[in-house]
Amino acid sequence: MFCIFCNNSYMYIISDQILFDEHSISLKVKELAQKISSDYENENNLLLICILKGSYIFTADLSRKLDIDHDIDFMATSSYREDTKPQELKIIKDIELEIKGRHILIVEDIIDSGQTIEKVVEILKARKPESIEICSLLNKPDKSKVDIHIKYKGFDIPDKFVIGYGMDYDEKYRNLNYIGYLEELND
Ligand code: IMP
Ligand code: MG
């Protein structure tokens, strides 16, 4: 795909170089699902919490590859921007299920600075789950500003703005079946 658009003084191009194609994503999701299924095989109260909107496709695929019983709930936070202070992050859609005493697995599309996931963990921990772990398809280690353990991690990626497989730029490109990235032409 080849698409150009402008945002203030910048012009972007959607790279035709794919970071991860449909097959590599599918293999990785299967691998993560196998680990999770094996780790939680003796528990019967696993709850996946999908962080909207970016992880809706990853959560749907991961869930269908798990071979253990589990529930799913959804949470959305105010979107994080470079100039947002972590304490300003707010829940804009909370989960509906009670999590006290349950095993919680937070499912994220991507961890960038880590500030969103850190805040989500803090909020959920206060509700006294039995355990809480993180599963993120992507992680940008160079951008990390927090010390957080990602127990189930798909791929470490370079500091690029990625799109597709649920992830957007300005609400677009979530439906791509691969993960690509945006490149700035002005460099
Ligand atoms: P963080 O708080 O900096 O870790 O970023 C959290 C959220 O920002 C992620 O869960 C994504 O929804 C979004 N995000 C971060 N990096 C990207 C990206 O490269 N593409 C699309 N969304 C992103
Ligand atoms: Mg996200």
XYZ file of C-alpha atoms and ligand atoms in Angstrom:
211
model
C 0.000 0.000 0.000
C 1.156 3.498 -0.797
C -0.633 6.438 0.758
C 0.417 9.999 1.492
C -1.246 12.415 3.917
C -0.402 15.595 5.770
C -0.538 16.519 9.432
C 0.475 20.119 10.210
C 3.846 20.585 8.509
C 4.590 16.887 8.185
C 3.909 14.626 5.279
C 3.744 10.920 5.918
C 3.901 7.933 3.715
C 2.564 4.543 4.646
C 5.456 2.284 3.964
C 4.937 -0.630 1.635
C 7.499 -2.455 3.771
C 5.553 -4.679 6.098
C 6.929 -5.068 9.604
C 4.975 -8.269 10.325
C 2.782 -10.043 7.802
C -0.417 -11.949 8.553
C 1.381 -15.290 8.821
C 4.088 -14.086 11.268
C 1.444 -12.426 13.431
C -0.645 -15.587 13.453
C 2.344 -17.753 14.459
C 3.233 -15.359 17.270
C -0.353 -15.210 18.555
C -0.469 -19.016 18.567
C 2.843 -19.195 20.464
C 1.604 -16.712 23.079
C -1.719 -18.560 23.396
C 0.091 -21.858 23.993
C 2.204 -20.346 26.795
C -0.824 -18.724 28.400
C -2.923 -21.900 28.105
C -0.190 -23.922 29.747
C 0.467 -21.377 32.549
C -3.220 -21.081 33.452
C -4.307 -24.675 32.780
C -5.019 -25.344 36.454
C -6.920 -22.110 37.034
C -10.543 -21.719 36.164
C -11.014 -18.011 36.593
C -8.833 -16.339 33.975
C -10.123 -12.975 32.777
C -8.661 -11.265 29.712
C -8.955 -7.485 29.807
C -8.761 -5.995 26.344
C -7.519 -2.408 26.295
C -9.570 -0.648 23.627
C -9.384 0.202 20.945
C -6.003 -0.961 19.688
C -6.043 -4.493 21.039
C -9.512 -5.574 19.843
C -8.195 -7.722 16.980
C -5.284 -9.166 18.958
C -7.608 -10.055 21.845
C -10.110 -11.731 19.504
C -7.394 -13.839 17.858
C -5.613 -14.667 21.127
C -8.867 -15.670 22.797
C -9.790 -18.041 19.969
C -6.388 -19.724 20.200
C -6.525 -20.310 23.970
C -7.570 -23.832 24.848
C -8.605 -22.988 28.405
C -11.833 -21.430 29.656
C -11.670 -17.685 30.136
C -13.836 -14.572 30.281
C -13.237 -11.305 28.445
C -13.908 -7.721 29.442
C -13.023 -4.366 27.919
C -11.481 -1.162 29.201
C -10.673 2.092 27.435
C -8.444 4.866 28.717
C -8.115 8.425 27.523
C -5.568 8.419 24.740
C -2.025 9.078 25.763
C -0.009 11.736 23.993
C 3.615 12.812 24.391
C 2.591 15.811 26.489
C 0.145 13.894 28.699
C 1.227 13.365 32.280
C 0.684 9.757 33.387
C -1.526 10.859 36.285
C -3.868 12.532 33.770
C -4.784 9.212 32.181
C -8.421 8.425 32.875
C -10.646 5.409 32.380
C -13.240 6.312 29.774
C -14.821 2.848 29.721
C -14.448 0.579 32.723
C -14.709 -3.197 32.831
C -18.050 -4.635 33.936
C -16.885 -7.767 35.753
C -15.731 -8.036 39.345
C -12.002 -8.906 39.456
C -11.423 -9.519 43.157
C -9.745 -12.908 43.560
C -9.471 -13.520 39.801
C -6.450 -14.101 37.570
C -6.209 -11.074 35.284
C -4.386 -10.918 31.983
C -4.269 -7.441 30.448
C -4.111 -7.645 26.655
C -2.429 -4.720 24.909
C -1.603 -4.065 21.275
C 1.569 -2.116 21.953
C 3.555 -0.756 24.850
C 5.326 2.463 23.944
C 6.352 4.600 26.929
C 4.570 2.102 29.177
C 2.679 4.851 30.987
C -0.769 3.630 29.940
C -0.181 0.065 31.063
C 1.447 1.216 34.306
C -1.659 3.247 35.147
C -4.033 0.423 34.150
C -2.127 -2.031 36.370
C -2.263 0.429 39.283
C -6.043 0.876 38.877
C -6.726 -2.872 38.597
C -4.373 -3.875 41.442
C -6.382 -1.678 43.802
C -9.359 -4.000 43.156
C -7.454 -6.947 44.640
C -7.215 -9.531 41.873
C -5.534 -12.848 42.703
C -2.858 -12.113 40.075
C -2.271 -9.655 37.281
C -0.043 -10.114 34.223
C 0.475 -8.338 30.912
C 0.329 -9.687 27.380
C 1.398 -7.225 24.683
C 1.828 -8.066 21.036
C 4.387 -5.296 20.517
C 6.857 -3.444 22.722
C 9.107 -0.470 21.961
C 12.034 -0.988 24.374
C 13.779 2.231 23.303
C 10.782 4.308 24.361
C 10.114 2.718 27.735
C 9.833 5.182 30.622
C 8.640 2.713 33.239
C 9.871 -0.482 34.820
C 7.140 -2.958 34.029
C 7.275 -6.715 33.508
C 5.615 -7.939 30.305
C 5.173 -11.644 30.954
C 3.802 -12.441 27.486
C 5.454 -10.344 24.798
C 5.098 -10.778 21.045
C 7.778 -8.678 19.364
C 10.199 -5.940 20.398
C 10.137 -3.291 17.685
C 12.177 -0.180 16.864
C 10.839 3.288 17.587
C 8.457 3.512 14.636
C 4.808 4.468 14.545
C 3.001 1.280 13.611
C -0.437 0.710 12.147
C -2.664 -2.223 11.305
C -3.923 -5.315 13.153
C -6.031 -3.045 15.364
C -3.613 -0.131 15.587
C -4.525 3.185 14.064
C -3.285 6.484 12.860
C -6.108 8.982 13.376
C -8.597 6.072 13.629
C -7.599 4.650 10.252
C -5.773 1.468 9.148
C -6.939 -0.682 12.082
C -8.308 -3.184 9.557
C -4.993 -3.980 7.842
C -4.203 -7.671 8.268
C -0.490 -6.885 8.619
C 1.498 -4.481 10.790
C 3.197 -1.684 8.888
C 4.665 1.635 9.878
C 4.447 5.286 8.941
C 7.493 7.065 7.638
C 8.095 10.769 7.651
C 9.134 12.138 4.274
C 10.519 15.376 5.686
C 13.684 13.775 7.119
P 2.151 4.251 26.016
O 1.336 4.771 27.176
O 3.169 5.290 25.583
O 2.812 2.932 26.314
O 1.193 4.087 24.745
C -0.012 3.435 24.910
C -0.923 3.354 23.743
O -0.646 4.290 22.708
C -0.843 1.990 23.071
O -1.571 1.027 23.763
C -1.437 2.298 21.721
O -2.845 2.234 21.769
C -0.932 3.703 21.467
N 0.310 3.623 20.666
C 1.577 3.703 21.106
N 2.455 3.569 20.092
C 1.687 3.372 18.983
C 2.009 3.130 17.601
O 3.178 3.064 17.162
N 0.950 2.958 16.761
C -0.353 3.003 17.184
N -0.692 3.219 18.462
C 0.321 3.404 19.352
Mg -3.413 0.081 23.261
